[in-house]
């Protein structure tokens, strides 16, 4: 029931996240309407009505495709359902819903513009760290702080190393995103060793994920055949999968 309910919540929240996707890159004021992805024509207030807005046509040219908004909605619904499945009604549900929502926004922007914008990556880490340091839970929050920091260090360090060794493969934005991913991976456990393992699994899954996402986007013609594959969405997909399956992964 909760899985289904949060999937629906995801569909309701999606249009709001779409506004952020639309305006975060240029750091514009957030307004309650979407814009055409291709010509930036205002799509009107109806463009933020959940689900119905998928069928809205651009007023300037009905041929303009706006795949961004359905993608945000579906991804939000899917990740919210996963969070409900993983955490139930536990105290960790809320911080991970927030984490997933921000990661959806970052990923869609990265797919579209190849940018992981500082205006989202920096606050995501700051808010994540604040949550880790202040939110208590049944496991006792003090026990979770070190694993979270170790996760951030391992994931961030690995991506930074990859960026230094082979700059074309990894962007600086990926290095800014990685500590946040590691933070939320490490926070799942009270053991620093398991935190490091989760971060490494997510990194491996992320690199594979980036390859798969890249091929998928090429298949859908969102990316050209020779276009660079954005790493951010892959790393996010890998992280979300490891978060969702962390109980099973830890038991391995
Ligand atoms: Zn248009």
PDB file of C-alpha atoms in Angstrom, residues 108-241:
ATOM      1  CA  UNK A 108      17.590  15.017 -15.789  1.00  0.00           C
ATOM      2  CA  UNK A 109      19.517  18.305 -15.959  1.00  0.00           C
ATOM      3  CA  UNK A 110      22.737  16.344 -16.540  1.00  0.00           C
ATOM      4  CA  UNK A 111      21.156  14.302 -19.353  1.00  0.00           C
ATOM      5  CA  UNK A 112      19.944  17.477 -21.002  1.00  0.00           C
ATOM      6  CA  UNK A 113      22.810  19.897 -20.465  1.00  0.00           C
ATOM      7  CA  UNK A 114      25.754  17.742 -19.297  1.00  0.00           C
ATOM      8  CA  UNK A 115      25.925  19.921 -16.214  1.00  0.00           C
ATOM      9  CA  UNK A 116      25.662  18.958 -12.564  1.00  0.00           C
ATOM     10  CA  UNK A 117      24.844  22.422 -11.323  1.00  0.00           C
ATOM     11  CA  UNK A 118      26.603  23.755  -8.210  1.00  0.00           C
ATOM     12  CA  UNK A 119      23.390  25.396  -7.069  1.00  0.00           C
ATOM     13  CA  UNK A 120      22.089  21.850  -6.414  1.00  0.00           C
ATOM     14  CA  UNK A 121      25.194  19.749  -5.706  1.00  0.00           C
ATOM     15  CA  UNK A 122      26.535  21.959  -2.892  1.00  0.00           C
ATOM     16  CA  UNK A 123      23.251  22.374  -0.967  1.00  0.00           C
ATOM     17  CA  UNK A 124      22.494  18.650  -1.441  1.00  0.00           C
ATOM     18  CA  UNK A 125      25.692  17.783   0.416  1.00  0.00           C
ATOM     19  CA  UNK A 126      25.161  20.439   3.084  1.00  0.00           C
ATOM     20  CA  UNK A 127      21.562  19.388   3.775  1.00  0.00           C
ATOM     21  CA  UNK A 128      22.537  15.708   3.672  1.00  0.00           C
ATOM     22  CA  UNK A 129      25.319  16.297   6.182  1.00  0.00           C
ATOM     23  CA  UNK A 130      22.960  18.286   8.394  1.00  0.00           C
ATOM     24  CA  UNK A 131      20.460  15.403   8.289  1.00  0.00           C
ATOM     25  CA  UNK A 132      23.164  12.881   9.158  1.00  0.00           C
ATOM     26  CA  UNK A 133      24.403  14.989  12.074  1.00  0.00           C
ATOM     27  CA  UNK A 134      21.011  15.846  13.562  1.00  0.00           C
ATOM     28  CA  UNK A 135      18.448  13.137  12.766  1.00  0.00           C
ATOM     29  CA  UNK A 136      18.246  10.445  15.335  1.00  0.00           C
ATOM     30  CA  UNK A 137      16.751   7.045  14.858  1.00  0.00           C
ATOM     31  CA  UNK A 138      16.366   3.624  16.392  1.00  0.00           C
ATOM     32  CA  UNK A 139      19.984   2.795  15.554  1.00  0.00           C
ATOM     33  CA  UNK A 140      21.219   5.911  17.382  1.00  0.00           C
ATOM     34  CA  UNK A 141      22.444   8.672  15.135  1.00  0.00           C
ATOM     35  CA  UNK A 142      25.923   8.820  16.563  1.00  0.00           C
ATOM     36  CA  UNK A 143      26.545   5.324  15.228  1.00  0.00           C
ATOM     37  CA  UNK A 144      25.563   6.483  11.749  1.00  0.00           C
ATOM     38  CA  UNK A 145      27.761   9.571  11.487  1.00  0.00           C
ATOM     39  CA  UNK A 146      31.110   7.894  10.891  1.00  0.00           C
ATOM     40  CA  UNK A 147      29.869   5.391   8.299  1.00  0.00           C
ATOM     41  CA  UNK A 148      28.174   8.245   6.412  1.00  0.00           C
ATOM     42  CA  UNK A 149      31.386  10.284   6.392  1.00  0.00           C
ATOM     43  CA  UNK A 150      33.441   7.242   5.339  1.00  0.00           C
ATOM     44  CA  UNK A 151      30.978   6.594   2.515  1.00  0.00           C
ATOM     45  CA  UNK A 152      31.306  10.230   1.369  1.00  0.00           C
ATOM     46  CA  UNK A 153      35.101  10.028   1.536  1.00  0.00           C
ATOM     47  CA  UNK A 154      35.329   6.737  -0.385  1.00  0.00           C
ATOM     48  CA  UNK A 155      32.873   7.667  -3.143  1.00  0.00           C
ATOM     49  CA  UNK A 156      34.108  11.263  -3.399  1.00  0.00           C
ATOM     50  CA  UNK A 157      37.747  10.195  -3.327  1.00  0.00           C
ATOM     51  CA  UNK A 158      37.275   7.539  -6.012  1.00  0.00           C
ATOM     52  CA  UNK A 159      35.534   9.917  -8.414  1.00  0.00           C
ATOM     53  CA  UNK A 160      38.030  12.712  -7.718  1.00  0.00           C
ATOM     54  CA  UNK A 161      40.856  10.273  -8.458  1.00  0.00           C
ATOM     55  CA  UNK A 162      39.160   9.213 -11.698  1.00  0.00           C
ATOM     56  CA  UNK A 163      38.727  12.883 -12.621  1.00  0.00           C
ATOM     57  CA  UNK A 164      42.422  13.653 -11.975  1.00  0.00           C
ATOM     58  CA  UNK A 165      43.712  10.533 -13.755  1.00  0.00           C
ATOM     59  CA  UNK A 166      41.393  10.679 -16.757  1.00  0.00           C
ATOM     60  CA  UNK A 167      39.552  14.035 -17.036  1.00  0.00           C
ATOM     61  CA  UNK A 168      37.564  13.187 -20.210  1.00  0.00           C
ATOM     62  CA  UNK A 169      35.842  10.275 -18.451  1.00  0.00           C
ATOM     63  CA  UNK A 170      34.588  12.171 -15.444  1.00  0.00           C
ATOM     64  CA  UNK A 171      33.469  15.761 -14.923  1.00  0.00           C
ATOM     65  CA  UNK A 172      34.231  18.023 -12.000  1.00  0.00           C
ATOM     66  CA  UNK A 173      30.464  18.028 -11.372  1.00  0.00           C
ATOM     67  CA  UNK A 174      30.620  14.259 -10.806  1.00  0.00           C
ATOM     68  CA  UNK A 175      33.339  14.818  -8.188  1.00  0.00           C
ATOM     69  CA  UNK A 176      31.059  17.365  -6.470  1.00  0.00           C
ATOM     70  CA  UNK A 177      28.081  14.991  -6.565  1.00  0.00           C
ATOM     71  CA  UNK A 178      29.881  11.842  -5.386  1.00  0.00           C
ATOM     72  CA  UNK A 179      30.342  12.793  -1.680  1.00  0.00           C
ATOM     73  CA  UNK A 180      26.561  13.222  -1.359  1.00  0.00           C
ATOM     74  CA  UNK A 181      25.957   9.789  -2.903  1.00  0.00           C
ATOM     75  CA  UNK A 182      28.529   8.255  -0.532  1.00  0.00           C
ATOM     76  CA  UNK A 183      26.998  10.043   2.449  1.00  0.00           C
ATOM     77  CA  UNK A 184      23.562   8.507   1.885  1.00  0.00           C
ATOM     78  CA  UNK A 185      25.091   5.080   1.186  1.00  0.00           C
ATOM     79  CA  UNK A 186      27.210   5.060   4.335  1.00  0.00           C
ATOM     80  CA  UNK A 187      24.304   6.272   6.454  1.00  0.00           C
ATOM     81  CA  UNK A 188      22.510   2.968   5.813  1.00  0.00           C
ATOM     82  CA  UNK A 189      24.856   1.079   8.100  1.00  0.00           C
ATOM     83  CA  UNK A 190      26.560   1.515  11.459  1.00  0.00           C
ATOM     84  CA  UNK A 191      29.769  -0.148  10.287  1.00  0.00           C
ATOM     85  CA  UNK A 192      32.449   1.995   8.572  1.00  0.00           C
ATOM     86  CA  UNK A 193      33.682  -1.082   6.696  1.00  0.00           C
ATOM     87  CA  UNK A 194      30.220  -1.840   5.298  1.00  0.00           C
ATOM     88  CA  UNK A 195      29.874   1.864   4.416  1.00  0.00           C
ATOM     89  CA  UNK A 196      33.018   1.684   2.285  1.00  0.00           C
ATOM     90  CA  UNK A 197      31.770  -1.530   0.668  1.00  0.00           C
ATOM     91  CA  UNK A 198      28.381   0.008  -0.179  1.00  0.00           C
ATOM     92  CA  UNK A 199      30.115   3.031  -1.718  1.00  0.00           C
ATOM     93  CA  UNK A 200      32.313   0.795  -3.877  1.00  0.00           C
ATOM     94  CA  UNK A 201      29.356  -1.361  -4.992  1.00  0.00           C
ATOM     95  CA  UNK A 202      27.428   1.772  -5.947  1.00  0.00           C
ATOM     96  CA  UNK A 203      30.449   3.081  -7.838  1.00  0.00           C
ATOM     97  CA  UNK A 204      30.728  -0.138  -9.861  1.00  0.00           C
ATOM     98  CA  UNK A 205      26.962  -0.285 -10.443  1.00  0.00           C
ATOM     99  CA  UNK A 206      27.119   3.415 -11.345  1.00  0.00           C
ATOM    100  CA  UNK A 207      29.762   2.981 -14.021  1.00  0.00           C
ATOM    101  CA  UNK A 208      27.797   0.072 -15.510  1.00  0.00           C
ATOM    102  CA  UNK A 209      24.619   2.157 -15.121  1.00  0.00           C
ATOM    103  CA  UNK A 210      26.199   5.106 -16.937  1.00  0.00           C
ATOM    104  CA  UNK A 211      26.987   2.808 -19.847  1.00  0.00           C
ATOM    105  CA  UNK A 212      23.436   1.452 -19.923  1.00  0.00           C
ATOM    106  CA  UNK A 213      21.783   4.874 -19.496  1.00  0.00           C
ATOM    107  CA  UNK A 214      24.010   6.214 -22.255  1.00  0.00           C
ATOM    108  CA  UNK A 215      23.069   3.410 -24.642  1.00  0.00           C
ATOM    109  CA  UNK A 216      19.379   3.826 -23.733  1.00  0.00           C
ATOM    110  CA  UNK A 217      19.486   7.564 -24.429  1.00  0.00           C
ATOM    111  CA  UNK A 218      21.171   6.927 -27.749  1.00  0.00           C
ATOM    112  CA  UNK A 219      18.499   4.356 -28.554  1.00  0.00           C
ATOM    113  CA  UNK A 220      15.812   6.953 -27.792  1.00  0.00           C
ATOM    114  CA  UNK A 221      17.760   9.506 -29.870  1.00  0.00           C
ATOM    115  CA  UNK A 222      17.946  11.879 -26.901  1.00  0.00           C
ATOM    116  CA  UNK A 223      21.714  11.670 -27.319  1.00  0.00           C
ATOM    117  CA  UNK A 224      23.518  11.665 -30.632  1.00  0.00           C
ATOM    118  CA  UNK A 225      25.584   8.598 -31.561  1.00  0.00           C
ATOM    119  CA  UNK A 226      28.855  10.383 -30.798  1.00  0.00           C
ATOM    120  CA  UNK A 227      27.685  12.513 -27.893  1.00  0.00           C
ATOM    121  CA  UNK A 228      29.491  12.237 -24.597  1.00  0.00           C
ATOM    122  CA  UNK A 229      27.664  10.074 -22.055  1.00  0.00           C
ATOM    123  CA  UNK A 230      26.837  11.995 -18.858  1.00  0.00           C
ATOM    124  CA  UNK A 231      28.168  10.056 -15.859  1.00  0.00           C
ATOM    125  CA  UNK A 232      25.963  11.678 -13.205  1.00  0.00           C
ATOM    126  CA  UNK A 233      22.708   9.802 -13.955  1.00  0.00           C
ATOM    127  CA  UNK A 234      24.586   6.487 -14.033  1.00  0.00           C
ATOM    128  CA  UNK A 235      26.169   7.114 -10.649  1.00  0.00           C
ATOM    129  CA  UNK A 236      22.755   8.148  -9.294  1.00  0.00           C
ATOM    130  CA  UNK A 237      21.063   5.012 -10.671  1.00  0.00           C
ATOM    131  CA  UNK A 238      23.822   2.815  -9.211  1.00  0.00           C
ATOM    132  CA  UNK A 239      23.486   4.527  -5.835  1.00  0.00           C
ATOM    133  CA  UNK A 240      19.690   4.280  -5.720  1.00  0.00           C
ATOM    134  CA  UNK A 241      19.849   0.573  -6.610  1.00  0.00           C
TER     135      UNK A 241
END
